[in-house]
CSV table of C-alpha atoms in Angstrom, one decimal:
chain,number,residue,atom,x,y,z
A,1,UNK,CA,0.0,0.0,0.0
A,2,UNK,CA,0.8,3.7,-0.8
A,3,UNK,CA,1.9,5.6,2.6
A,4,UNK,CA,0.2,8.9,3.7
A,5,UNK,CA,3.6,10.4,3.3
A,6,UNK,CA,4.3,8.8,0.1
A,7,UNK,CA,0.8,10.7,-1.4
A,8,UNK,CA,1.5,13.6,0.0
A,9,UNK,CA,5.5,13.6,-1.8
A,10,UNK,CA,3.9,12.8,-4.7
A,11,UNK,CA,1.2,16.1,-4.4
A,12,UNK,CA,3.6,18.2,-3.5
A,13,UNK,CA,5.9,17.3,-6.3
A,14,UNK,CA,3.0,17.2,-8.9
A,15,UNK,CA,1.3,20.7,-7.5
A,16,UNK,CA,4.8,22.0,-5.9
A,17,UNK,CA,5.9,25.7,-7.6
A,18,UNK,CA,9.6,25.3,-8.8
A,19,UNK,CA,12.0,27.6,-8.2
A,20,UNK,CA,12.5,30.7,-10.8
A,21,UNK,CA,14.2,29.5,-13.8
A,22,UNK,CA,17.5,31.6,-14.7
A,23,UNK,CA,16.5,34.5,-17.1
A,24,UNK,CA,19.2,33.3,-19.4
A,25,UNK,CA,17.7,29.7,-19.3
A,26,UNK,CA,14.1,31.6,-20.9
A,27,UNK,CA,15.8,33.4,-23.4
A,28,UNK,CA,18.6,30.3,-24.5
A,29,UNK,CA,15.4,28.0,-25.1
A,30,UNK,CA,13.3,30.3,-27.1
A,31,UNK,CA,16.8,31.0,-29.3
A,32,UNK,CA,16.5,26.8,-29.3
A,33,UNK,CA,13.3,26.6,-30.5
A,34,UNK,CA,13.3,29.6,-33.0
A,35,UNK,CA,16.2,27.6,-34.7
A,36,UNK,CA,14.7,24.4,-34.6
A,37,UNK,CA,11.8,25.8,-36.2
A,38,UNK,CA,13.5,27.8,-38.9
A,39,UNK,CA,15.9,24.8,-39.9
A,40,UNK,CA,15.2,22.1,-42.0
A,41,UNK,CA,15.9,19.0,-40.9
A,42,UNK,CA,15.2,19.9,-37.1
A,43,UNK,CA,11.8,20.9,-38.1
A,44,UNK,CA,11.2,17.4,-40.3
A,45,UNK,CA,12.4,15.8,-37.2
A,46,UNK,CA,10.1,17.9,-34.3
A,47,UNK,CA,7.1,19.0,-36.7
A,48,UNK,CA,5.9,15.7,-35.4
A,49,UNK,CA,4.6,17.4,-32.1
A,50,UNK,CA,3.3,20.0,-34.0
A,51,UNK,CA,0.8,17.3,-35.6
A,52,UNK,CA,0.1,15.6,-32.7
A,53,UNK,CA,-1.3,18.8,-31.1
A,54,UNK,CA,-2.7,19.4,-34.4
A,55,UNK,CA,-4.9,16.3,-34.8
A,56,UNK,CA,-5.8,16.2,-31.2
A,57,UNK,CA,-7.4,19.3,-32.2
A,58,UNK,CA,-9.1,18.4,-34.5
A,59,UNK,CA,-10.2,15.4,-32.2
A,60,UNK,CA,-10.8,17.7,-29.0
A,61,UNK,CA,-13.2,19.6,-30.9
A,62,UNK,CA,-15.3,17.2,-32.5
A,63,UNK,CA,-16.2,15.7,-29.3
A,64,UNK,CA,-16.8,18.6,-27.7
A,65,UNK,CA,-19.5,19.8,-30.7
A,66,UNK,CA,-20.9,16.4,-30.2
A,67,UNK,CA,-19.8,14.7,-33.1
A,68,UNK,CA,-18.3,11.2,-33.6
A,69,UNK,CA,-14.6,11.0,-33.3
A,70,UNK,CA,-13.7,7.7,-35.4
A,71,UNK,CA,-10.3,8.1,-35.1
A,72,UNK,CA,-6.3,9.1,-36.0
A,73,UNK,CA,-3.8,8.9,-37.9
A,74,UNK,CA,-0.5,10.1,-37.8
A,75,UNK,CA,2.3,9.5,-40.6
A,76,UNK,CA,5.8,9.1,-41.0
A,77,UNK,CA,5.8,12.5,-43.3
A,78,UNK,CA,4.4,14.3,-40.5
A,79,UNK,CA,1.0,14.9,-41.8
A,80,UNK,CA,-2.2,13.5,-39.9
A,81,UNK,CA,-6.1,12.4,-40.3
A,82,UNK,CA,-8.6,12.8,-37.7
A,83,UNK,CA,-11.8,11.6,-38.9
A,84,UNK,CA,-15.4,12.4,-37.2
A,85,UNK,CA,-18.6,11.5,-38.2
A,86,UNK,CA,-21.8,14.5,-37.7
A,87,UNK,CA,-23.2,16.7,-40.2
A,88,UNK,CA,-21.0,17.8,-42.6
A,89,UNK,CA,-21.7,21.5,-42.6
A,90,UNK,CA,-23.1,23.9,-39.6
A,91,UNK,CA,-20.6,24.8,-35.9
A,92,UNK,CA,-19.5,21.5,-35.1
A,93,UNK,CA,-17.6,21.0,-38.8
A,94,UNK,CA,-16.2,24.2,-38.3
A,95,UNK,CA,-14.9,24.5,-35.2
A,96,UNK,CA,-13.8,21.4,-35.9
A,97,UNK,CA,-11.4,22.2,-38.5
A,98,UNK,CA,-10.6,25.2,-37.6
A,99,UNK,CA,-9.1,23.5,-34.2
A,100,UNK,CA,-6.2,21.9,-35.8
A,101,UNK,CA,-4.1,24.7,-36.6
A,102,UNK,CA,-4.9,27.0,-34.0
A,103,UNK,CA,-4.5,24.0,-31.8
A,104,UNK,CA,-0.2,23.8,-31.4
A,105,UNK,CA,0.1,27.7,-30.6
A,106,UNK,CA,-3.4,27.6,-28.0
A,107,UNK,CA,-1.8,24.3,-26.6
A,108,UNK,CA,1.7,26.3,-26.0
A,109,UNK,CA,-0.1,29.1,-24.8
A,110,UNK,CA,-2.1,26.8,-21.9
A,111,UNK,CA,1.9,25.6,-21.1
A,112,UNK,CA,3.2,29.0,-20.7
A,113,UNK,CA,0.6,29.7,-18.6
A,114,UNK,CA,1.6,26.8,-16.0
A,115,UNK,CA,5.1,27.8,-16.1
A,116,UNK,CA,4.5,31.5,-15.5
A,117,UNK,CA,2.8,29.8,-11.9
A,118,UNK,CA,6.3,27.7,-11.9
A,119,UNK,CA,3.9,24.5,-12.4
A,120,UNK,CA,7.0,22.6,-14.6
A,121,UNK,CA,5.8,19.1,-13.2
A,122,UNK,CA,2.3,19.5,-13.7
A,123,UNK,CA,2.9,20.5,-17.3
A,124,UNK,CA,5.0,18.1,-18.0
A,125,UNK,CA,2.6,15.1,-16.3
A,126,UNK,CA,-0.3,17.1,-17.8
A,127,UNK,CA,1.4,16.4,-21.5
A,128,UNK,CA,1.8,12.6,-20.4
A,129,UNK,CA,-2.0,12.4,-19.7
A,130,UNK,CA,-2.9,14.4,-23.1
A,131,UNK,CA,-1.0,11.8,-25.0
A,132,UNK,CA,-2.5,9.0,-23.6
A,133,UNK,CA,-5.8,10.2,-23.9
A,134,UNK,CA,-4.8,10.4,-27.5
A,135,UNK,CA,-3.4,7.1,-27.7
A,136,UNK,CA,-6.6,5.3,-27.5
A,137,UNK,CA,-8.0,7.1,-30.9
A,138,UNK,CA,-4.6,6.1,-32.8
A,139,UNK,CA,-5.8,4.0,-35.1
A,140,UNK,CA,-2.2,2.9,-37.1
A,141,UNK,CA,1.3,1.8,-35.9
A,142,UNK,CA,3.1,5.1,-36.5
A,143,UNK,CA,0.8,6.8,-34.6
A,144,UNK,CA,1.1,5.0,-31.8
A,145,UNK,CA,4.9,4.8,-31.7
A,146,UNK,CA,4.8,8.6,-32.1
A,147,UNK,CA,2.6,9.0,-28.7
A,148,UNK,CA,4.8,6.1,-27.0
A,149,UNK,CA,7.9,7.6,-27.8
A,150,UNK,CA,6.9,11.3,-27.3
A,151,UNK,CA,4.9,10.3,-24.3
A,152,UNK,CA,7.9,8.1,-22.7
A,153,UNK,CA,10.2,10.6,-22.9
A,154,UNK,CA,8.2,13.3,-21.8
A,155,UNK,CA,7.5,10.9,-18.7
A,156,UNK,CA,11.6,10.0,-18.4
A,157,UNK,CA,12.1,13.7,-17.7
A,158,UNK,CA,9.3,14.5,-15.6
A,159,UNK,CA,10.3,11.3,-13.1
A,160,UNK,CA,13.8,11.3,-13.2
A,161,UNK,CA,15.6,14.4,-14.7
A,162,UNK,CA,16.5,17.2,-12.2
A,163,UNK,CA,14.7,20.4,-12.0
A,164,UNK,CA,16.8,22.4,-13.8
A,165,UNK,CA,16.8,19.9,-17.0
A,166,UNK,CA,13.4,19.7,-16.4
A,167,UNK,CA,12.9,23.8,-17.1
A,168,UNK,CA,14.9,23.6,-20.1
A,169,UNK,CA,13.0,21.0,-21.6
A,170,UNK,CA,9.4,22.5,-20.7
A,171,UNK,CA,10.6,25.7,-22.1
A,172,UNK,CA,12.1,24.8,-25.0
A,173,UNK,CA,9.2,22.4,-26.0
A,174,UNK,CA,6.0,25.3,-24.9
A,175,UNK,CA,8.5,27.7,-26.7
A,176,UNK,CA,8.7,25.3,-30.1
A,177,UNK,CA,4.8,25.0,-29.7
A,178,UNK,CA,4.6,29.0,-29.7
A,179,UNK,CA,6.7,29.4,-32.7
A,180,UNK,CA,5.5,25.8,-34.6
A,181,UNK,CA,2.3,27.1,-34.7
A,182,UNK,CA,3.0,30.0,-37.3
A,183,UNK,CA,5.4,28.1,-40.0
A,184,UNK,CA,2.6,25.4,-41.0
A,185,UNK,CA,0.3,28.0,-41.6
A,186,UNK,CA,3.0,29.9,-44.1
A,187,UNK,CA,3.6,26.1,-45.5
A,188,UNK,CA,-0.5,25.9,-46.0
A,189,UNK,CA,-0.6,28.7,-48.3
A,190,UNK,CA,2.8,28.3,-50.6
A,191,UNK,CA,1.1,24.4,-50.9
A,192,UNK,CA,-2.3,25.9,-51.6
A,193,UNK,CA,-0.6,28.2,-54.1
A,194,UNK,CA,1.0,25.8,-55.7
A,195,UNK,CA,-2.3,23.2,-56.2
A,196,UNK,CA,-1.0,20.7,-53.7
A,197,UNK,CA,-3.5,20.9,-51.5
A,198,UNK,CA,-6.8,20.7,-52.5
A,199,UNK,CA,-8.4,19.3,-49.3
A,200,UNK,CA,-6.7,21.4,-46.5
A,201,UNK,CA,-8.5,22.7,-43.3
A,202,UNK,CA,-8.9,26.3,-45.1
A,203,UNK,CA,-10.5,24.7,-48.1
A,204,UNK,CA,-12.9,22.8,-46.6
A,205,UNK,CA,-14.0,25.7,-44.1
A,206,UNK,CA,-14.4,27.2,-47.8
A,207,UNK,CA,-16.6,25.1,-49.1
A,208,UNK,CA,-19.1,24.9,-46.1
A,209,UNK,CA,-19.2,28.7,-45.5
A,210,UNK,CA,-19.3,31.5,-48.0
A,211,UNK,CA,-15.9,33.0,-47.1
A,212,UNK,CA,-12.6,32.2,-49.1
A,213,UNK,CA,-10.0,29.5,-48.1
A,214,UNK,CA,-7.7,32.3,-48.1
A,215,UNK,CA,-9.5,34.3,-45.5
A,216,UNK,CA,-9.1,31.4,-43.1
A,217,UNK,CA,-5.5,30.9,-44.0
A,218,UNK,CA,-5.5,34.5,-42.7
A,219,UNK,CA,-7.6,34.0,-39.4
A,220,UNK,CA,-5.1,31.2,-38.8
A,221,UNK,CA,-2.1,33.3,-39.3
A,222,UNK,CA,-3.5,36.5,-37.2
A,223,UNK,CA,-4.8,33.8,-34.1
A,224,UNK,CA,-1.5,32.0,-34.1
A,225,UNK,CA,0.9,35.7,-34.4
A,226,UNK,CA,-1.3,36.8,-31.4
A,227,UNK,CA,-1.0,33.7,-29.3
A,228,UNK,CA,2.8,33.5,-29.9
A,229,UNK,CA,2.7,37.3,-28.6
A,230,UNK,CA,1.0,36.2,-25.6
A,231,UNK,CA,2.8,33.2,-24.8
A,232,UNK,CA,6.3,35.1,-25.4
A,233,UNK,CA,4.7,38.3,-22.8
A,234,UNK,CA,4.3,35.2,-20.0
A,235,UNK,CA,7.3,33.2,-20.6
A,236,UNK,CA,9.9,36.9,-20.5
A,237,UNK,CA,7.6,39.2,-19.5
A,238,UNK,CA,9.0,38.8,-15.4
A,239,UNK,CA,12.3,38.9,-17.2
A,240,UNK,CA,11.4,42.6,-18.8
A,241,UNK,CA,9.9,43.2,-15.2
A,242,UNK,CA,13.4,42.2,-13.6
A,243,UNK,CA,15.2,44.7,-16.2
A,244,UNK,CA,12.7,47.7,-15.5
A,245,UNK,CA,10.8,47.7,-18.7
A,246,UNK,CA,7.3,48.1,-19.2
A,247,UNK,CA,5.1,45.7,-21.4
């Protein structure tokens, strides 16, 4: 049996506030992230994350409009299919595909929040319980090596790295959520101008409502510049405090 004191250990190291991270530390990781981003083969590599949070989404808000998630499906090329079934016009299809690329940023967003509190753990046990919430709509084998892997090593760091790893790898990976967030969107519309895709989000929101794909291509872009503005205001903004600048 689990002790008394063994529970409460494990509350306080869920719930506990961490100590202050190093300014430096805040400002090193977003340089991480803005480079990972930015590069090629780092962003082949880590865009992976970015569809996770993408499809789930996409899943999240099909279940909360009331429609039937059947399932997804992440590939090795890092793109993804969630597939619902509901009316396919009216609220629920649209904020349902409007979830997956607003999703990365609003999920980075919901992470800078926790640390600004000094919640590292909890974010980082939060993640593990998002992925494996996920895992149970995978429905092919990449998919679900991509949430066992992600989600294993997100759990290896949470349970046995110190705290101070544990800061840099809860900032860098909120931070890379922040930033991932905007280059898909940029990679949407060079595709889309280029005919190579036909079927995305903003051209099915197109074809259910009278506005343009290109007008949601925009809403995605403006949603996902603000929330990177507000994430990066509560990751450094006790950092421009500490300096004795103003936001």
């Amino acid at each position: 049996m689990v002790s008394i004191d063994g529970l409460t250990g494990l509350w306080d190291r869920l719930f506990g506030a961490q100590p202050d991270p190093p300014p430096l530390l805040v400002l090193l990781t977003a340089a991480v992230a803005l480079v990972v981003v930015s590069t090629r083969l780092p962003w082949r590599i880590a865009r992976n994350a970015v569809t996770i949070a993408h499809e789930g989404g996409h899943a999240l808000a099909a279940l909360l409009t009331g429609r039937r998630l059947r399932g997804i499906r992440l590939h090795s090329d890092t793109s993804g299919l969630t597939l619902s079934a509901g009316r396919p016009t009216g609220p629920g299809m649209i904020l349902t595909l409007l979830a997956g690329y607003l999703a990365p940023p609003l999920v980075g967003l919901a992470g800078a929040w926790l640390l600004g509190g000094n919640r590292i753990t909890l974010l980082l046990w939060v993640a593990v319980a998002l992925l494996l919430a996920m895992l149970v709509m995978i429905r092919n084998v990449f998919g679900v090596l991509s949430l066992l892997v992600t989600g294993g090593i997100v759990l290896a760091v949470s349970w046995y790295a110190s705290p101070e790893v544990q800061a840099v790898f809860a900032y860098t990976g909120v931070w890379f959520l922040l930033l991932g967030g905007v280059r898909p969107v940029l990679e949407l519309q060079r595709l889309r101008g280029r005919g190579r895709m036909p079927e995305s989000d903003a051209d099915q929101l197109a074809g259910i409502t009278p506005l343009p794909a290109f007008f949601w291509v925009t809403v995605f872009a403006l949603v996902n510049l603000v929330t990177l503005a507000v994430g990066a205001l509560l990751l450094a903004g006790p950092i421009l405090t500490d300096a004795g600048l103003t936001l």
